[in-house]
mmCIF file of C-alpha atoms in Angstrom:
data_model
loop_
_atom_site.group_PDB
_atom_site.id
_atom_site.type_symbol
_atom_site.label_atom_id
_atom_site.label_comp_id
_atom_site.label_asym_id
_atom_site.label_seq_id
_atom_site.Cartn_x
_atom_site.Cartn_y
_atom_site.Cartn_z
ATOM 1 C CA UNK A 1 106.922 109.774 69.460
ATOM 2 C CA UNK A 2 104.441 112.202 71.231
ATOM 3 C CA UNK A 3 102.956 111.539 74.522
ATOM 4 C CA UNK A 4 99.744 111.178 73.098
ATOM 5 C CA UNK A 5 100.696 108.325 70.732
ATOM 6 C CA UNK A 6 101.342 106.413 74.501
ATOM 7 C CA UNK A 7 97.612 106.490 75.793
ATOM 8 C CA UNK A 8 95.809 103.504 75.905
ATOM 9 C CA UNK A 9 91.962 103.490 76.266
ATOM 10 C CA UNK A 10 92.291 103.375 80.144
ATOM 11 C CA UNK A 11 95.614 105.060 80.606
ATOM 12 C CA UNK A 12 98.792 105.792 79.491
ATOM 13 C CA UNK A 13 101.189 102.683 78.288
ATOM 14 C CA UNK A 14 104.322 104.570 79.991
ATOM 15 C CA UNK A 15 104.524 105.311 83.405
ATOM 16 C CA UNK A 16 106.707 108.594 82.387
ATOM 17 C CA UNK A 17 103.981 109.941 80.423
ATOM 18 C CA UNK A 18 101.504 109.902 83.495
ATOM 19 C CA UNK A 19 104.074 111.428 85.794
ATOM 20 C CA UNK A 20 104.705 114.239 83.080
ATOM 21 C CA UNK A 21 100.824 114.783 83.156
ATOM 22 C CA UNK A 22 100.581 114.820 86.991
ATOM 23 C CA UNK A 23 103.227 117.670 87.260
ATOM 24 C CA UNK A 24 101.966 119.647 84.067
ATOM 25 C CA UNK A 25 98.723 119.819 86.185
ATOM 26 C CA UNK A 26 100.399 121.152 89.184
ATOM 27 C CA UNK A 27 102.537 123.594 86.957
ATOM 28 C CA UNK A 28 99.179 124.856 85.136
ATOM 29 C CA UNK A 29 97.326 125.386 88.704
ATOM 30 C CA UNK A 30 100.307 127.236 90.288
ATOM 31 C CA UNK A 31 100.796 128.914 87.099
ATOM 32 C CA UNK A 32 104.636 128.018 87.392
ATOM 33 C CA UNK A 33 106.328 127.865 83.904
ATOM 34 C CA UNK A 34 108.538 125.156 82.962
ATOM 35 C CA UNK A 35 111.486 127.031 82.929
ATOM 36 C CA UNK A 36 110.613 128.208 86.877
ATOM 37 C CA UNK A 37 110.592 124.508 87.662
ATOM 38 C CA UNK A 38 113.890 123.929 85.615
ATOM 39 C CA UNK A 39 115.753 126.687 87.579
ATOM 40 C CA UNK A 40 114.603 124.998 90.753
ATOM 41 C CA UNK A 41 115.359 121.530 90.442
ATOM 42 C CA UNK A 42 118.420 122.330 88.075
ATOM 43 C CA UNK A 43 117.524 121.124 84.407
ATOM 44 C CA UNK A 44 117.437 122.874 81.359
ATOM 45 C CA UNK A 45 113.771 124.087 80.162
ATOM 46 C CA UNK A 46 114.130 121.911 77.184
ATOM 47 C CA UNK A 47 114.834 119.191 79.449
ATOM 48 C CA UNK A 48 111.867 119.565 81.839
ATOM 49 C CA UNK A 49 110.011 120.065 78.634
ATOM 50 C CA UNK A 50 110.698 116.720 77.128
ATOM 51 C CA UNK A 51 110.311 115.046 80.881
ATOM 52 C CA UNK A 52 106.770 116.275 81.051
ATOM 53 C CA UNK A 53 105.764 115.576 77.690
ATOM 54 C CA UNK A 54 106.472 111.940 78.759
ATOM 55 C CA UNK A 55 109.042 111.630 76.152
ATOM 56 C CA UNK A 56 112.235 111.312 78.778
ATOM 57 C CA UNK A 57 111.678 109.519 81.900
ATOM 58 C CA UNK A 58 112.116 111.303 85.569
ATOM 59 C CA UNK A 59 114.908 109.936 88.149
ATOM 60 C CA UNK A 60 114.007 109.703 91.679
ATOM 61 C CA UNK A 61 116.252 112.648 92.553
ATOM 62 C CA UNK A 62 114.555 114.970 90.303
ATOM 63 C CA UNK A 63 110.988 113.494 91.432
ATOM 64 C CA UNK A 64 111.572 114.401 95.098
ATOM 65 C CA UNK A 65 113.203 118.001 93.790
ATOM 66 C CA UNK A 66 109.808 118.581 91.990
ATOM 67 C CA UNK A 67 107.900 117.794 95.004
ATOM 68 C CA UNK A 68 109.902 119.661 97.343
ATOM 69 C CA UNK A 69 109.560 122.472 94.974
ATOM 70 C CA UNK A 70 105.676 122.242 94.374
ATOM 71 C CA UNK A 71 105.063 121.450 98.532
ATOM 72 C CA UNK A 72 104.278 117.917 97.588
ATOM 73 C CA UNK A 73 105.111 114.616 98.436
ATOM 74 C CA UNK A 74 107.067 112.353 95.689
ATOM 75 C CA UNK A 75 103.825 109.910 96.467
ATOM 76 C CA UNK A 76 101.600 112.473 95.240
ATOM 77 C CA UNK A 77 103.717 112.288 91.646
ATOM 78 C CA UNK A 78 103.408 108.833 91.321
ATOM 79 C CA UNK A 79 101.075 107.088 88.934
ATOM 80 C CA UNK A 80 98.845 104.302 89.687
ATOM 81 C CA UNK A 81 98.623 100.854 87.667
ATOM 82 C CA UNK A 82 95.402 99.891 86.201
ATOM 83 C CA UNK A 83 94.166 96.459 85.841
ATOM 84 C CA UNK A 84 95.344 96.158 82.058
ATOM 85 C CA UNK A 85 98.515 97.266 82.752
ATOM 86 C CA UNK A 86 98.440 101.305 82.105
ATOM 87 C CA UNK A 87 98.903 104.204 83.889
ATOM 88 C CA UNK A 88 97.008 106.784 85.412
ATOM 89 C CA UNK A 89 98.275 110.097 86.502
ATOM 90 C CA UNK A 90 98.048 110.371 90.351
ATOM 91 C CA UNK A 91 94.943 112.213 91.829
ATOM 92 C CA UNK A 92 95.066 116.268 91.876
ATOM 93 C CA UNK A 93 96.004 117.395 95.658
ATOM 94 C CA UNK A 94 93.685 119.961 96.315
ATOM 95 C CA UNK A 95 95.789 121.319 99.206
ATOM 96 C CA UNK A 96 98.295 122.372 96.825
ATOM 97 C CA UNK A 97 95.538 125.328 95.833
ATOM 98 C CA UNK A 98 95.804 126.353 99.724
ATOM 99 C CA UNK A 99 99.537 126.965 100.026
ATOM 100 C CA UNK A 100 102.627 128.950 98.528
ATOM 101 C CA UNK A 101 104.570 127.136 95.979
ATOM 102 C CA UNK A 102 108.213 126.221 97.396
ATOM 103 C CA UNK A 103 106.615 126.220 101.211
ATOM 104 C CA UNK A 104 106.716 122.612 103.286
ATOM 105 C CA UNK A 105 103.179 121.324 103.369
ATOM 106 C CA UNK A 106 101.483 121.278 107.097
ATOM 107 C CA UNK A 107 100.529 118.178 108.503
ATOM 108 C CA UNK A 108 96.924 119.447 108.372
ATOM 109 C CA UNK A 109 96.609 119.340 104.871
ATOM 110 C CA UNK A 110 96.421 115.267 105.399
ATOM 111 C CA UNK A 111 93.353 113.978 107.174
ATOM 112 C CA UNK A 112 94.045 110.965 109.899
ATOM 113 C CA UNK A 113 94.367 108.527 107.159
ATOM 114 C CA UNK A 114 97.125 110.270 105.474
ATOM 115 C CA UNK A 115 94.938 111.354 102.457
ATOM 116 C CA UNK A 116 94.969 114.796 101.225
ATOM 117 C CA UNK A 117 92.054 117.058 102.131
ATOM 118 C CA UNK A 118 91.592 121.018 100.694
ATOM 119 C CA UNK A 119 91.942 123.411 104.161
ATOM 120 C CA UNK A 120 88.701 124.498 104.894
ATOM 121 C CA UNK A 121 87.441 127.528 106.178
ATOM 122 C CA UNK A 122 87.647 127.988 110.315
ATOM 123 C CA UNK A 123 84.617 129.949 110.615
ATOM 124 C CA UNK A 124 81.900 128.412 108.655
ATOM 125 C CA UNK A 125 78.692 130.425 108.422
ATOM 126 C CA UNK A 126 75.278 129.358 107.697
ATOM 127 C CA UNK A 127 74.168 129.888 103.970
ATOM 128 C CA UNK A 128 71.580 132.456 103.655
ATOM 129 C CA UNK A 129 68.235 131.226 102.294
#
């Protein structure tokens, strides 16, 4: 069964497909290959490929390892359930783009409510007219 087959009108029928899409987005944004992720979390590239495509589920330990490697919390990878029972991928964390892969995220990447925010230039300049 293909991950596309598990898509509903509002989301994915399987949570694993939504998790896989979230991880695929971070891999693409960070120009990280599935092989690099596989090496980092101790799985084969083929297994990671099946997990990212939603064919095979992720264990909690694997999600924690992926989060640690990408510098994200596990909750940044978990899908959200919709009213009709389908699953939506987790929102992309823009702070991911402002740090190196494999580094621990700074607490400054989250605002006081614990919501991720993109880092802003500390020396803001007025726009030219």
